[in-house]
Tab-separated table of C-alpha atoms in Angstrom:
chain	number	residue	atom	x	y	z
A	1	LYS	CA	-0.075	-0.082	0.012
A	2	LEU	CA	1.175	3.436	-1.142
A	3	ASN	CA	1.975	5.544	1.824
A	4	ILE	CA	0.920	9.300	0.971
A	5	THR	CA	3.852	10.955	3.137
A	6	ASN	CA	6.467	9.204	0.565
A	7	VAL	CA	5.003	10.454	-2.715
A	8	ARG	CA	6.786	13.983	-2.263
A	9	ASN	CA	8.889	15.869	0.171
A	10	ARG	CA	6.059	17.299	1.879
A	11	SER	CA	5.816	19.851	4.865
A	12	SER	CA	3.407	20.900	7.371
A	13	SER	CA	1.289	23.962	7.814
A	14	GLU	CA	4.327	26.203	7.872
A	15	GLU	CA	4.385	25.821	3.987
A	16	THR	CA	1.059	27.137	3.168
A	17	ASP	CA	0.310	29.374	6.312
A	18	GLY	CA	-2.841	27.522	6.637
A	19	GLN	CA	-4.327	28.472	3.166
A	20	PHE	CA	-5.444	25.679	1.109
A	21	ASP	CA	-6.733	27.742	-1.522
A	22	CYS	CA	-6.044	25.479	-4.600
A	23	VAL	CA	-5.746	21.725	-4.880
A	24	ASP	CA	-1.722	21.785	-5.714
A	25	THR	CA	-1.298	23.495	-2.204
A	26	LEU	CA	-3.508	21.043	-0.528
A	27	LEU	CA	-1.868	17.993	-1.963
A	28	ALA	CA	1.851	19.234	-1.633
A	29	ASN	CA	0.823	19.593	2.458
A	30	THR	CA	0.817	16.385	4.366
A	31	ALA	CA	-1.887	17.398	6.821
A	32	GLY	CA	-3.816	18.887	3.595
A	33	LEU	CA	-3.530	15.539	1.673
A	34	GLU	CA	-4.579	13.500	4.585
A	35	ALA	CA	-7.784	15.923	5.191
A	36	PHE	CA	-8.743	15.825	1.487
A	37	ARG	CA	-8.262	11.860	1.308
A	38	SER	CA	-10.437	11.467	4.540
A	39	PHE	CA	-13.011	13.772	2.786
A	40	LEU	CA	-12.657	11.482	-0.581
A	41	LYS	CA	-13.199	8.351	1.641
A	42	SER	CA	-16.290	9.637	3.406
A	43	GLU	CA	-17.684	10.303	-0.244
A	44	PHE	CA	-16.612	6.821	-1.374
A	45	SER	CA	-14.216	8.214	-4.084
A	46	GLU	CA	-10.946	7.797	-2.184
A	47	GLU	CA	-9.921	5.692	-5.502
A	48	ASN	CA	-9.231	9.242	-7.137
A	49	ILE	CA	-6.637	10.277	-4.617
A	50	ASP	CA	-5.047	6.911	-4.409
A	51	PHE	CA	-4.794	6.637	-8.267
A	52	TRP	CA	-3.232	10.110	-8.503
A	53	LEU	CA	-0.729	9.237	-5.891
A	54	ALA	CA	0.155	5.963	-7.359
A	55	CYS	CA	0.775	7.810	-10.595
A	56	GLU	CA	3.121	10.662	-8.954
A	57	ASP	CA	5.135	7.553	-7.300
A	58	PHE	CA	4.964	5.759	-10.744
A	59	LYS	CA	6.729	8.764	-12.636
A	60	LYS	CA	9.608	8.438	-10.632
A	61	THR	CA	10.504	5.087	-11.270
A	62	LYS	CA	13.606	4.474	-13.390
A	63	ALA	CA	14.235	0.846	-13.852
A	64	PRO	CA	12.308	-0.783	-16.819
A	65	ASP	CA	11.389	-3.897	-15.055
A	66	ILE	CA	9.793	-1.874	-12.198
A	67	ILE	CA	8.014	0.301	-14.437
A	68	SER	CA	6.281	-2.774	-15.944
A	69	SER	CA	5.516	-4.342	-12.605
A	70	LYS	CA	4.147	-0.948	-11.215
A	71	ALA	CA	2.224	-0.133	-14.127
A	72	GLN	CA	0.519	-3.534	-14.215
A	73	GLN	CA	-0.194	-2.915	-10.238
A	74	ILE	CA	-1.906	0.378	-11.252
A	75	TYR	CA	-3.708	-1.017	-14.119
A	76	THR	CA	-5.246	-4.000	-11.974
A	77	ASP	CA	-5.924	-1.806	-9.332
A	78	PHE	CA	-7.458	1.242	-10.809
A	79	ILE	CA	-7.957	1.040	-14.729
A	80	GLU	CA	-9.434	-2.590	-15.771
A	81	VAL	CA	-13.014	-2.943	-15.824
A	82	ASN	CA	-14.376	-4.358	-12.308
A	83	ALA	CA	-11.022	-3.360	-10.588
A	84	PRO	CA	-11.128	-3.034	-6.861
A	85	LYS	CA	-10.653	0.795	-6.845
A	86	GLU	CA	-11.918	1.219	-10.236
A	87	ILE	CA	-11.636	5.101	-11.337
A	88	ASN	CA	-14.121	6.862	-13.606
A	89	ILE	CA	-12.442	7.501	-16.666
A	90	ASP	CA	-13.796	7.559	-20.435
A	91	PHE	CA	-13.849	4.525	-22.696
A	92	ASN	CA	-11.154	6.028	-24.948
A	93	THR	CA	-8.523	6.751	-22.372
A	94	ARG	CA	-9.318	3.240	-20.682
A	95	ASP	CA	-8.968	1.533	-23.922
A	96	THR	CA	-5.577	3.358	-24.927
A	97	ILE	CA	-4.085	2.126	-21.607
A	98	SER	CA	-5.464	-1.567	-22.088
A	99	LYS	CA	-3.761	-1.660	-25.353
A	100	ASN	CA	-0.568	-0.529	-24.382
A	101	ILE	CA	-0.200	-2.019	-20.769
A	102	SER	CA	2.001	-4.916	-22.318
A	103	GLU	CA	4.784	-2.524	-23.060
A	104	PRO	CA	4.146	0.568	-20.546
A	105	THR	CA	5.779	3.668	-20.657
A	106	ILE	CA	6.578	6.037	-17.824
A	107	ASN	CA	3.674	8.436	-19.120
A	108	CYS	CA	1.125	5.702	-20.016
A	109	PHE	CA	-1.246	6.841	-17.310
A	110	ASP	CA	-0.681	10.597	-17.826
A	111	ASN	CA	-4.142	11.109	-19.550
A	112	ALA	CA	-6.067	9.148	-17.069
A	113	GLN	CA	-4.338	11.140	-14.194
A	114	LYS	CA	-5.020	14.569	-15.574
A	115	SER	CA	-8.815	13.352	-15.969
A	116	ILE	CA	-8.974	12.412	-12.337
A	117	TYR	CA	-7.137	15.552	-11.142
A	118	SER	CA	-9.502	17.459	-13.107
A	119	LEU	CA	-12.354	15.700	-11.705
A	120	MET	CA	-11.053	16.299	-8.102
A	121	VAL	CA	-10.263	20.157	-8.771
A	122	LYS	CA	-13.910	20.514	-10.486
A	123	ASP	CA	-16.269	18.255	-8.177
A	124	SER	CA	-14.608	17.187	-5.022
A	125	PHE	CA	-12.258	20.029	-3.908
A	126	PRO	CA	-15.312	22.551	-3.821
A	127	ARG	CA	-17.482	20.466	-1.721
A	128	PHE	CA	-14.216	19.591	0.378
A	129	LEU	CA	-13.793	23.423	1.065
A	130	LYS	CA	-17.298	23.647	2.384
A	131	SER	CA	-16.980	20.359	4.636
A	132	ASP	CA	-16.374	20.058	8.460
A	133	VAL	CA	-13.012	18.016	7.447
A	134	TYR	CA	-11.619	21.052	5.768
A	135	GLN	CA	-13.060	23.354	8.708
A	136	GLU	CA	-10.987	21.306	11.126
A	137	LEU	CA	-7.844	21.352	9.111
A	138	MET	CA	-7.853	24.809	9.112
A	139	GLN	CA	-8.378	24.983	13.055
A	140	LYS	CA	-5.478	22.841	13.359
A	141	SER	CA	-3.289	24.995	10.744
A	142	GLN	CA	-4.253	28.293	12.745
A	143	THR	CA	-3.210	26.421	16.241
A	144	LYS	CA	-0.018	25.432	14.933
A	145	THR	CA	0.893	28.973	13.222
A	146	PRO	CA	2.539	31.030	15.713
A	147	LYS	CA	1.546	34.399	16.341
A	148	LYS	CA	3.895	37.177	15.417
A	149	TRP	CA	4.297	39.935	17.942
A	150	PHE	CA	5.931	43.246	16.481
A	151	ILE	CA	7.603	45.574	19.001
A	152	PHE	CA	7.740	49.337	18.225
């Protein structure tokens, strides 16, 4: 299972000063990513962030034999029809991946990842910003941000 904190070198609230006004800022922050993942899980769409994270990890792979095995795992987990975490992508994208999975490239999931990212930006993220999970995240980030006092 992919550990979400290993995907990028992420920091805590000091990186964002408690502001998660875009998906990229949220995904680049450990606490933000965990909160968004929790929210997606509550909406039964956790597969979207899991797929996106798996693709981010996959793109860092250098060895051809590892590329092949990781691609097959992503395909089995997310792409093939009736996969345990099947993502909602269009037929052409799924079909192209299916036809090329026997000889995967490092970019073989790019279109699907862009599609899922777009879905998260346009659909999930606006609802997340209105959720209790987001409010809790903001409260936690504000309590971790030290107050700055100016002496005159």
